[in-house]
Amino acid sequence: MPSIYEHTYARSLADPDAFWTEAAEGIDWTTRWSQVLDGSTPPFYRWYVGGRLNACYNALDRHVERGRGEQPALIYDSPVTRTIKSFTYRELLREVALFAGVLRELGVAKGDRVIIYMPMVPEAVIAMLATARLGAIHSVVFGGFAANELASRISDAKPTVIVSASCGIEIDRVVPYKPLLDRAIALATHSPAWCVVLQRPQAAADMIPGRDIDYAAAMANCTPAEWVPVAATDPLYILYTSGTTGVPKGVVRDTAGYLVALFWSMKNVYGMEPGEVYWAASDLGWAVGHSYLVYGPLLHGNTTILYEGKPVGTPDPGAFWRVIEQHGVRVLFTAPTAFRAIKRDDPNGDFIRRHDIRCLRTLFLAGERCDPDTLHWAEHQLHVPVIDHWWQTETGWPVGANCVGLGALPVKPGSCTTPVPGYDVRVLDEAGKEVRPGETGNVVIKLPLPPGCLPTLWNNDAGYERAYLSRYPGYYLTADAGFKDEDGYLWIMSRTDDIINVAGHRLSTGAMEEVLASHPDVAECAVVGVADEIKGEIPLGLVVTKAGVNRSHDDITRELVALVRERIGPVAAFKVATVVHRLPKTRSGKILRGTVKKIADGVPYPMPSTIDEPAVLEEIAIALAALGYPKGA
Ligand code: COA
Ligand code: AMP
């Protein structure tokens, strides 16, 4: 007899209309849809056409109307400011409606964009929901990005208003945000009409009269705004993510499909019951922060935790266990890198035993493949199921997971288990033929993608088609390589493009190469992701200087490290670079980045048959050895 999972999965593909009609009952609509799936203009598909609703109403108002008003909706836990503050659904709704009033007074209306560049403070969540309340479109930019990256997002999204704060706090370091914001606006090709700035006590921001507005003052002088119904297919947000060039891609999330998919996933993927506490220890600036810190838990009537801290250092590797115990967390979602950091500082789990974490039912990990060692360590220390699950900014919710709400399947360490209902995942060879079980190929999803996944890129349908839909017509290209085993389990092993995963953060090596190449002394360069014990991967740069440059190599590499930090941001974690005489290339001039990575990681590699000058690899190995690569050799 098929399991509940197998039955549900089969039904989702055999009759998607019926499956997603049923799932849509979890959401409140002002107008029901006339068509579940509109496939009239392939490869573009739209869900719930004709429907109308509001995301903020579904996340807040309806819970207050139905008796959940006094339940905590959001718990802000900030070890870096020694603050814990809880907002009930009623309180959060009040703040959100007021801030929606502020935005409305500043001219924000349905369809306008609001950029949110903030640290992990409740006002960031409030700004997201307030934007949604007005039917406007938010675009949250991660605080660890530099002014340049923020500028490119401002130029593309053309926001009416930017909401920001005076500073973020990185463990014990105050990071002023306002100078970055001012610089970004100066660099961008578009200027917002207004910036609303939250003044935090740790740093005061200089305000520009006529443009900058104090958050607290604005809130004190406004009237709350009602929610505005939008079309099911209207965008809820734009989230920029690294593409294969320096230009970020504006992933569009439409409203209804996303709300339906998230609501469905809370119970069926994560096994949550309304009223329980769910904690996604991620930043609001990432897809996980959008889907499982804000919208998913709130749509489902859960309590969500907003944690302004790190897994270690705020103050110690027991931070996660303290939060779990103190707030009664049932499900924790984080990245494997966080567990590697905890394991490094507390290998025997001594800090875990100082806390009563029996409330914790399941740990979910995503953002990068969870290495079996980390998975075993977490299982052994926590005594709860540890579930690796796979998804992307583009999909907005998990593609491959062990759906515990549908009955957990046996865990295979290193695999994200099976495709989530709604996703028809295939593995194709270069010619587009499905490979046999166990054979590695390009992981794709047969169109249409289920609700919740990106319908397009912001103002760039052609770019959407080019990047995702053109390689294999009829399929969405995930740009991940992997295989399905004999049991139908998915194994997602690596990217097929230049994206690397640094501490669960998605970064483009191509973008870093663009920065290195802009240095006046650099003739050519390559950036590869090399293995790192904690962050999974870190970028490493190799540069060849222009003829006649005879400055100290140390000075040049120091400048390169500073340049990447300044242009992309500290989150790139670009700290290692070296000057070499030449780069290994094929006879047609392609840099052999994969081979460089293997040398740095100490992985055996065959001599590439197309290599131009094999001796270069030896030079590279010597240069990498001088930097300590491969590690532990
Ligand atoms: N604002 C400003 N700077 C930021 C920042 C922010 N919001 N977030 C990170 N940075 C800075 C850090 O301070 C650090 O700066 P440094 O080079 O001066 O030390 C740099 O960016 C790199 O940050 P990070 O990758 O977070 O490394 P870390 O060494 O500070 O912490 C981990 C390592 C593993 C503890 C941390 O990355 C972590 O908790 N990761 C979880 C991953 C995650 O949330 N993934 C999302 C998907 S689930
Ligand atoms: P992001 O868009 O930042 O969420 O990054 C998505 C990419 O991270 C995916 O395309 C994968 O390459 C990788 N990834 C995320 N989660 C997993 C996982 N559980 N297993 C393997 N790779 C993952």
Short mmCIF file of N, CA, C and O in Angstrom, two decimals, residues 413-514:
data_model
loop_
_atom_site.label_atom_id
_atom_site.label_comp_id
_atom_site.label_asym_id
_atom_site.label_seq_id
_atom_site.Cartn_x
_atom_site.Cartn_y
_atom_site.Cartn_z
N PRO A 413 21.41 9.95 5.16
CA PRO A 413 22.29 11.11 5.29
C PRO A 413 22.96 11.48 3.96
O PRO A 413 23.47 10.60 3.27
N GLY A 414 22.88 12.77 3.62
CA GLY A 414 23.45 13.22 2.35
C GLY A 414 22.39 13.41 1.28
O GLY A 414 22.64 14.03 0.26
N SER A 415 21.19 12.88 1.52
CA SER A 415 20.09 13.05 0.56
C SER A 415 19.02 13.94 1.20
O SER A 415 18.78 13.86 2.41
N CYS A 416 18.36 14.74 0.36
CA CYS A 416 17.27 15.60 0.89
C CYS A 416 15.95 14.84 0.86
O CYS A 416 14.89 15.44 0.98
N THR A 417 16.01 13.53 0.71
CA THR A 417 14.84 12.63 0.67
C THR A 417 14.13 12.73 -0.69
O THR A 417 14.83 12.61 -1.70
N THR A 418 12.85 12.99 -0.73
CA THR A 418 12.12 12.84 -2.01
C THR A 418 11.49 14.16 -2.45
O THR A 418 11.36 15.09 -1.64
N PRO A 419 11.04 14.23 -3.71
CA PRO A 419 10.40 15.47 -4.16
C PRO A 419 9.15 15.77 -3.34
O PRO A 419 8.39 14.86 -2.98
N VAL A 420 8.95 17.04 -3.07
CA VAL A 420 7.78 17.49 -2.32
C VAL A 420 6.58 17.45 -3.27
O VAL A 420 6.73 17.75 -4.47
N PRO A 421 5.38 17.10 -2.80
CA PRO A 421 4.21 17.13 -3.66
C PRO A 421 4.12 18.45 -4.43
O PRO A 421 4.36 19.52 -3.88
N GLY A 422 3.78 18.32 -5.71
CA GLY A 422 3.70 19.51 -6.56
C GLY A 422 4.90 19.64 -7.48
O GLY A 422 4.80 20.27 -8.53
N TYR A 423 6.02 19.06 -7.09
CA TYR A 423 7.25 19.19 -7.89
C TYR A 423 7.55 17.89 -8.64
O TYR A 423 7.79 16.85 -8.01
N ASP A 424 7.57 17.97 -9.97
CA ASP A 424 7.92 16.82 -10.79
C ASP A 424 9.41 16.93 -11.13
O ASP A 424 9.81 17.55 -12.11
N VAL A 425 10.24 16.36 -10.26
CA VAL A 425 11.70 16.53 -10.38
C VAL A 425 12.28 15.41 -11.25
O VAL A 425 11.99 14.23 -11.05
N ARG A 426 13.07 15.79 -12.22
CA ARG A 426 13.72 14.82 -13.11
C ARG A 426 15.22 15.09 -13.15
O ARG A 426 15.65 16.20 -12.84
N VAL A 427 15.98 14.10 -13.59
CA VAL A 427 17.42 14.29 -13.77
C VAL A 427 17.73 13.97 -15.23
O VAL A 427 17.45 12.87 -15.70
N LEU A 428 18.28 14.95 -15.94
CA LEU A 428 18.50 14.81 -17.38
C LEU A 428 19.98 14.82 -17.74
O LEU A 428 20.78 15.49 -17.08
N ASP A 429 20.30 14.10 -18.82
CA ASP A 429 21.69 14.17 -19.32
C ASP A 429 21.82 15.39 -20.23
O ASP A 429 20.85 16.13 -20.45
N GLU A 430 23.00 15.56 -20.79
CA GLU A 430 23.25 16.76 -21.60
C GLU A 430 22.28 16.86 -22.78
O GLU A 430 21.90 17.95 -23.20
N ALA A 431 21.86 15.69 -23.29
CA ALA A 431 20.97 15.69 -24.45
C ALA A 431 19.50 15.84 -24.05
O ALA A 431 18.61 15.89 -24.91
N GLY A 432 19.23 15.88 -22.75
CA GLY A 432 17.84 16.06 -22.31
C GLY A 432 17.12 14.74 -22.06
O GLY A 432 15.91 14.73 -21.89
N LYS A 433 17.88 13.64 -22.02
CA LYS A 433 17.27 12.33 -21.77
C LYS A 433 17.35 12.04 -20.28
O LYS A 433 18.37 12.34 -19.64
N GLU A 434 16.30 11.44 -19.73
CA GLU A 434 16.36 11.11 -18.29
C GLU A 434 17.41 10.05 -18.03
O GLU A 434 17.50 9.08 -18.79
N VAL A 435 18.20 10.24 -17.00
CA VAL A 435 19.27 9.29 -16.70
C VAL A 435 18.72 8.17 -15.81
O VAL A 435 17.63 8.30 -15.24
N ARG A 436 19.49 7.12 -15.67
CA ARG A 436 19.06 5.98 -14.83
C ARG A 436 19.29 6.31 -13.36
O ARG A 436 20.14 7.16 -13.03
N PRO A 437 18.59 5.61 -12.46
CA PRO A 437 18.84 5.84 -11.04
C PRO A 437 20.33 5.69 -10.72
O PRO A 437 20.99 4.81 -11.24
N GLY A 438 20.80 6.60 -9.89
CA GLY A 438 22.21 6.55 -9.49
C GLY A 438 23.12 7.34 -10.40
O GLY A 438 24.25 7.66 -10.03
N GLU A 439 22.63 7.70 -11.60
CA GLU A 439 23.48 8.46 -12.53
C GLU A 439 23.29 9.95 -12.29
O GLU A 439 22.15 10.43 -12.20
N THR A 440 24.39 10.68 -12.25
CA THR A 440 24.32 12.12 -12.00
C THR A 440 23.97 12.87 -13.28
O THR A 440 24.43 12.51 -14.36
N GLY A 441 23.16 13.89 -13.14
CA GLY A 441 22.81 14.73 -14.28
C GLY A 441 22.32 16.08 -13.81
O GLY A 441 22.50 16.46 -12.64
N ASN A 442 21.69 16.80 -14.73
CA ASN A 442 21.13 18.12 -14.40
C ASN A 442 19.75 17.94 -13.77
O ASN A 442 18.88 17.31 -14.37
N VAL A 443 19.58 18.51 -12.59
CA VAL A 443 18.30 18.36 -11.91
C VAL A 443 17.36 19.44 -12.42
O VAL A 443 17.70 20.63 -12.40
N VAL A 444 16.20 19.00 -12.91
CA VAL A 444 15.23 19.95 -13.48
C VAL A 444 13.85 19.67 -12.88
O VAL A 444 13.64 18.62 -12.27
N ILE A 445 12.95 20.62 -13.05
CA ILE A 445 11.57 20.42 -12.61
C ILE A 445 10.68 20.59 -13.83
O ILE A 445 10.78 21.60 -14.55
N LYS A 446 9.83 19.58 -14.04
CA LYS A 446 8.95 19.65 -15.22
C LYS A 446 7.93 20.78 -15.00
O LYS A 446 7.36 20.89 -13.92
N LEU A 447 7.73 21.59 -16.03
CA LEU A 447 6.75 22.68 -15.94
C LEU A 447 5.34 22.11 -16.00
O LEU A 447 5.15 21.06 -16.62
N PRO A 448 4.37 22.73 -15.40
CA PRO A 448 4.47 23.98 -14.64
C PRO A 448 5.06 23.74 -13.25
O PRO A 448 4.84 22.69 -12.65
N LEU A 449 5.78 24.76 -12.78
CA LEU A 449 6.22 24.73 -11.39
C LEU A 449 4.98 24.86 -10.51
O LEU A 449 4.00 25.48 -10.91
N PRO A 450 5.00 24.29 -9.31
CA PRO A 450 3.83 24.43 -8.45
C PRO A 450 3.64 25.87 -7.96
O PRO A 450 4.54 26.71 -8.14
N PRO A 451 2.50 26.17 -7.34
CA PRO A 451 2.30 27.52 -6.80
C PRO A 451 3.45 27.89 -5.86
O PRO A 451 4.04 27.01 -5.22
N GLY A 452 3.74 29.18 -5.77
CA GLY A 452 4.78 29.64 -4.83
C GLY A 452 6.11 29.89 -5.50
O GLY A 452 6.90 30.71 -5.04
N CYS A 453 6.38 29.18 -6.62
CA CYS A 453 7.66 29.38 -7.30
C CYS A 453 7.60 30.63 -8.17
O CYS A 453 6.52 31.10 -8.52
N LEU A 454 8.78 31.11 -8.55
CA LEU A 454 8.81 32.38 -9.29
C LEU A 454 8.05 32.26 -10.61
O LEU A 454 8.25 31.30 -11.34
N PRO A 455 7.16 33.23 -10.91
CA PRO A 455 6.52 33.23 -12.23
C PRO A 455 7.42 33.87 -13.28
O PRO A 455 7.28 33.62 -14.46
N THR A 456 8.36 34.72 -12.82
CA THR A 456 9.26 35.42 -13.75
C THR A 456 10.32 36.19 -12.95
O THR A 456 10.35 36.11 -11.71
N LEU A 457 11.18 36.93 -13.65
CA LEU A 457 12.10 37.86 -13.00
C LEU A 457 11.54 39.27 -13.17
O LEU A 457 10.86 39.56 -14.18
N TRP A 458 11.85 40.13 -12.22
CA TRP A 458 11.30 41.48 -12.24
C TRP A 458 11.64 42.21 -13.54
O TRP A 458 12.83 42.35 -13.87
N ASN A 459 10.61 42.61 -14.26
CA ASN A 459 10.77 43.34 -15.53
C ASN A 459 11.67 42.62 -16.51
O ASN A 459 12.38 43.25 -17.29
N ASN A 460 11.71 41.30 -16.45
CA ASN A 460 12.68 40.59 -17.28
C ASN A 460 12.19 39.19 -17.64
O ASN A 460 12.84 38.19 -17.28
N ASP A 461 11.10 39.12 -18.38
CA ASP A 461 10.59 37.81 -18.81
C ASP A 461 11.63 37.08 -19.66
O ASP A 461 11.81 35.87 -19.54
N ALA A 462 12.31 37.85 -20.50
CA ALA A 462 13.29 37.21 -21.41
C ALA A 462 14.43 36.60 -20.60
O ALA A 462 14.89 35.49 -20.90
N GLY A 463 14.87 37.33 -19.57
CA GLY A 463 15.95 36.81 -18.71
C GLY A 463 15.51 35.56 -17.98
O GLY A 463 16.29 34.63 -17.78
N TYR A 464 14.25 35.53 -17.58
CA TYR A 464 13.71 34.35 -16.89
C TYR A 464 13.76 33.14 -17.83
O TYR A 464 14.25 32.07 -17.48
N GLU A 465 13.30 33.35 -19.05
CA GLU A 465 13.31 32.24 -20.01
C GLU A 465 14.73 31.78 -20.30
O GLU A 465 15.01 30.59 -20.32
N ARG A 466 15.60 32.76 -20.50
CA ARG A 466 16.99 32.44 -20.86
C ARG A 466 17.68 31.67 -19.74
O ARG A 466 18.30 30.64 -19.96
N ALA A 467 17.52 32.14 -18.51
CA ALA A 467 18.27 31.55 -17.40
C ALA A 467 17.72 30.19 -16.98
O ALA A 467 18.47 29.31 -16.58
N TYR A 468 16.41 30.03 -17.05
CA TYR A 468 15.82 28.84 -16.41
C TYR A 468 15.09 27.89 -17.36
O TYR A 468 14.92 26.72 -17.03
N LEU A 469 14.57 28.41 -18.47
CA LEU A 469 13.63 27.59 -19.25
C LEU A 469 14.15 27.18 -20.62
O LEU A 469 13.54 26.35 -21.29
N SER A 470 15.27 27.78 -21.04
CA SER A 470 15.68 27.54 -22.42
C SER A 470 16.58 26.30 -22.56
O SER A 470 16.60 25.67 -23.61
N ARG A 471 17.28 25.92 -21.51
CA ARG A 471 18.23 24.80 -21.63
C ARG A 471 17.50 23.51 -22.01
O ARG A 471 17.94 22.77 -22.89
N TYR A 472 16.39 23.23 -21.33
CA TYR A 472 15.58 22.05 -21.63
C TYR A 472 14.12 22.51 -21.76
O TYR A 472 13.44 22.70 -20.74
N PRO A 473 13.65 22.73 -22.98
CA PRO A 473 12.26 23.23 -23.13
C PRO A 473 11.27 22.33 -22.39
O PRO A 473 11.36 21.10 -22.45
N GLY A 474 10.36 22.99 -21.64
CA GLY A 474 9.37 22.23 -20.86
C GLY A 474 9.82 21.95 -19.44
O GLY A 474 9.06 21.39 -18.65
N TYR A 475 11.06 22.35 -19.12
CA TYR A 475 11.58 22.10 -17.77
C TYR A 475 12.22 23.36 -17.20
O TYR A 475 12.79 24.17 -17.94
N TYR A 476 12.16 23.47 -15.89
CA TYR A 476 12.86 24.53 -15.16
C TYR A 476 14.24 23.98 -14.76
O TYR A 476 14.32 22.91 -14.15
N LEU A 477 15.28 24.72 -15.10
CA LEU A 477 16.65 24.29 -14.79
C LEU A 477 17.01 24.77 -13.38
O LEU A 477 17.03 25.97 -13.13
N THR A 478 17.31 23.83 -12.48
CA THR A 478 17.63 24.26 -11.12
C THR A 478 19.08 24.76 -11.02
O THR A 478 19.43 25.41 -10.04
N ALA A 479 19.92 24.38 -12.01
CA ALA A 479 21.37 24.64 -11.96
C ALA A 479 22.04 23.85 -10.84
O ALA A 479 23.14 24.17 -10.42
N ASP A 480 21.36 22.82 -10.37
CA ASP A 480 21.99 21.88 -9.43
C ASP A 480 22.21 20.56 -10.16
O ASP A 480 21.42 20.17 -11.03
N ALA A 481 23.30 19.89 -9.78
CA ALA A 481 23.56 18.56 -10.33
C ALA A 481 23.33 17.54 -9.23
O ALA A 481 23.59 17.82 -8.05
N GLY A 482 22.83 16.38 -9.61
CA GLY A 482 22.60 15.35 -8.61
C GLY A 482 21.98 14.13 -9.24
O GLY A 482 21.99 13.99 -10.47
N PHE A 483 21.44 13.27 -8.43
CA PHE A 483 20.84 12.04 -8.96
C PHE A 483 19.69 11.59 -8.07
O PHE A 483 19.52 12.07 -6.96
N LYS A 484 18.90 10.66 -8.65
CA LYS A 484 17.85 9.98 -7.87
C LYS A 484 18.33 8.56 -7.66
O LYS A 484 18.87 7.96 -8.61
N ASP A 485 18.15 8.02 -6.48
CA ASP A 485 18.60 6.64 -6.29
C ASP A 485 17.45 5.66 -6.57
O ASP A 485 16.36 6.08 -6.98
N GLU A 486 17.71 4.38 -6.36
CA GLU A 486 16.72 3.34 -6.68
C GLU A 486 15.41 3.53 -5.90
O GLU A 486 14.36 3.11 -6.34
N ASP A 487 15.50 4.18 -4.72
CA ASP A 487 14.29 4.39 -3.91
C ASP A 487 13.60 5.70 -4.23
O ASP A 487 12.68 6.12 -3.51
N GLY A 488 14.09 6.41 -5.23
CA GLY A 488 13.48 7.70 -5.59
C GLY A 488 13.97 8.85 -4.71
O GLY A 488 13.42 9.95 -4.78
N TYR A 489 14.98 8.61 -3.88
CA TYR A 489 15.54 9.70 -3.07
C TYR A 489 16.39 10.60 -3.96
O TYR A 489 17.07 10.13 -4.89
N LEU A 490 16.36 11.90 -3.63
CA LEU A 490 17.12 12.88 -4.40
C LEU A 490 18.44 13.19 -3.70
O LEU A 490 18.46 13.41 -2.48
N TRP A 491 19.49 13.27 -4.48
CA TRP A 491 20.80 13.62 -3.95
C TRP A 491 21.28 14.85 -4.71
O TRP A 491 21.59 14.75 -5.90
N ILE A 492 21.29 15.99 -4.06
CA ILE A 492 21.69 17.24 -4.71
C ILE A 492 23.14 17.48 -4.33
O ILE A 492 23.45 17.71 -3.15
N MET A 493 24.03 17.39 -5.30
CA MET A 493 25.45 17.33 -4.98
C MET A 493 26.23 18.63 -5.23
O MET A 493 27.16 18.93 -4.50
N SER A 494 25.90 19.37 -6.28
CA SER A 494 26.70 20.57 -6.58
C SER A 494 25.94 21.47 -7.54
O SER A 494 24.92 21.08 -8.10
N ARG A 495 26.47 22.66 -7.73
CA ARG A 495 25.90 23.59 -8.71
C ARG A 495 26.55 23.32 -10.06
O ARG A 495 27.69 22.87 -10.14
N THR A 496 25.81 23.66 -11.10
CA THR A 496 26.39 23.51 -12.44
C THR A 496 26.84 24.88 -12.98
O THR A 496 27.30 24.98 -14.09
N ASP A 497 26.65 25.93 -12.19
CA ASP A 497 27.07 27.25 -12.65
C ASP A 497 28.16 27.79 -11.71
O ASP A 497 28.80 27.02 -11.01
N ASP A 498 28.34 29.09 -11.68
CA ASP A 498 29.45 29.63 -10.88
C ASP A 498 29.01 30.05 -9.47
O ASP A 498 29.69 30.80 -8.80
N ILE A 499 27.85 29.57 -9.05
CA ILE A 499 27.38 29.93 -7.71
C ILE A 499 28.10 29.09 -6.66
O ILE A 499 28.26 27.89 -6.84
N ILE A 500 28.51 29.72 -5.58
CA ILE A 500 29.05 28.97 -4.45
C ILE A 500 28.21 29.30 -3.21
O ILE A 500 27.51 30.31 -3.17
N ASN A 501 28.30 28.41 -2.24
CA ASN A 501 27.50 28.52 -1.05
C ASN A 501 28.41 28.78 0.14
O ASN A 501 29.09 27.87 0.59
N VAL A 502 28.45 30.01 0.61
CA VAL A 502 29.38 30.38 1.68
C VAL A 502 28.56 30.59 2.96
O VAL A 502 27.79 31.54 3.04
N ALA A 503 28.72 29.71 3.92
CA ALA A 503 27.96 29.77 5.17
C ALA A 503 26.46 29.87 4.87
O ALA A 503 25.74 30.64 5.51
N GLY A 504 26.01 29.08 3.90
CA GLY A 504 24.58 29.09 3.56
C GLY A 504 24.17 30.31 2.75
O GLY A 504 23.00 30.46 2.42
N HIS A 505 25.12 31.18 2.44
CA HIS A 505 24.80 32.37 1.63
C HIS A 505 25.19 32.10 0.18
O HIS A 505 26.29 31.61 -0.09
N ARG A 506 24.31 32.46 -0.72
CA ARG A 506 24.53 32.15 -2.13
C ARG A 506 25.28 33.30 -2.81
O ARG A 506 24.82 34.43 -2.81
N LEU A 507 26.43 33.00 -3.38
CA LEU A 507 27.26 34.04 -3.97
C LEU A 507 27.76 33.62 -5.33
O LEU A 507 27.95 32.44 -5.60
N SER A 508 28.01 34.61 -6.16
CA SER A 508 28.49 34.33 -7.51
C SER A 508 29.98 34.58 -7.60
O SER A 508 30.45 35.70 -7.31
N THR A 509 30.74 33.55 -8.00
CA THR A 509 32.19 33.77 -8.17
C THR A 509 32.42 34.70 -9.37
O THR A 509 33.40 35.44 -9.40
N GLY A 510 31.49 34.67 -10.33
CA GLY A 510 31.61 35.56 -11.48
C GLY A 510 31.57 37.02 -11.05
O GLY A 510 32.32 37.86 -11.55
N ALA A 511 30.69 37.30 -10.08
CA ALA A 511 30.59 38.68 -9.59
C ALA A 511 31.90 39.09 -8.91
O ALA A 511 32.35 40.23 -9.04
N MET A 512 32.50 38.14 -8.18
CA MET A 512 33.78 38.47 -7.50
C MET A 512 34.89 38.66 -8.53
O MET A 512 35.74 39.54 -8.38
N GLU A 513 34.85 37.86 -9.58
CA GLU A 513 35.86 38.03 -10.64
C GLU A 513 35.73 39.40 -11.29
O GLU A 513 36.74 40.04 -11.60
N GLU A 514 34.50 39.85 -11.46
CA GLU A 514 34.31 41.19 -12.05
C GLU A 514 34.98 42.25 -11.18
O GLU A 514 35.58 43.19 -11.68
#
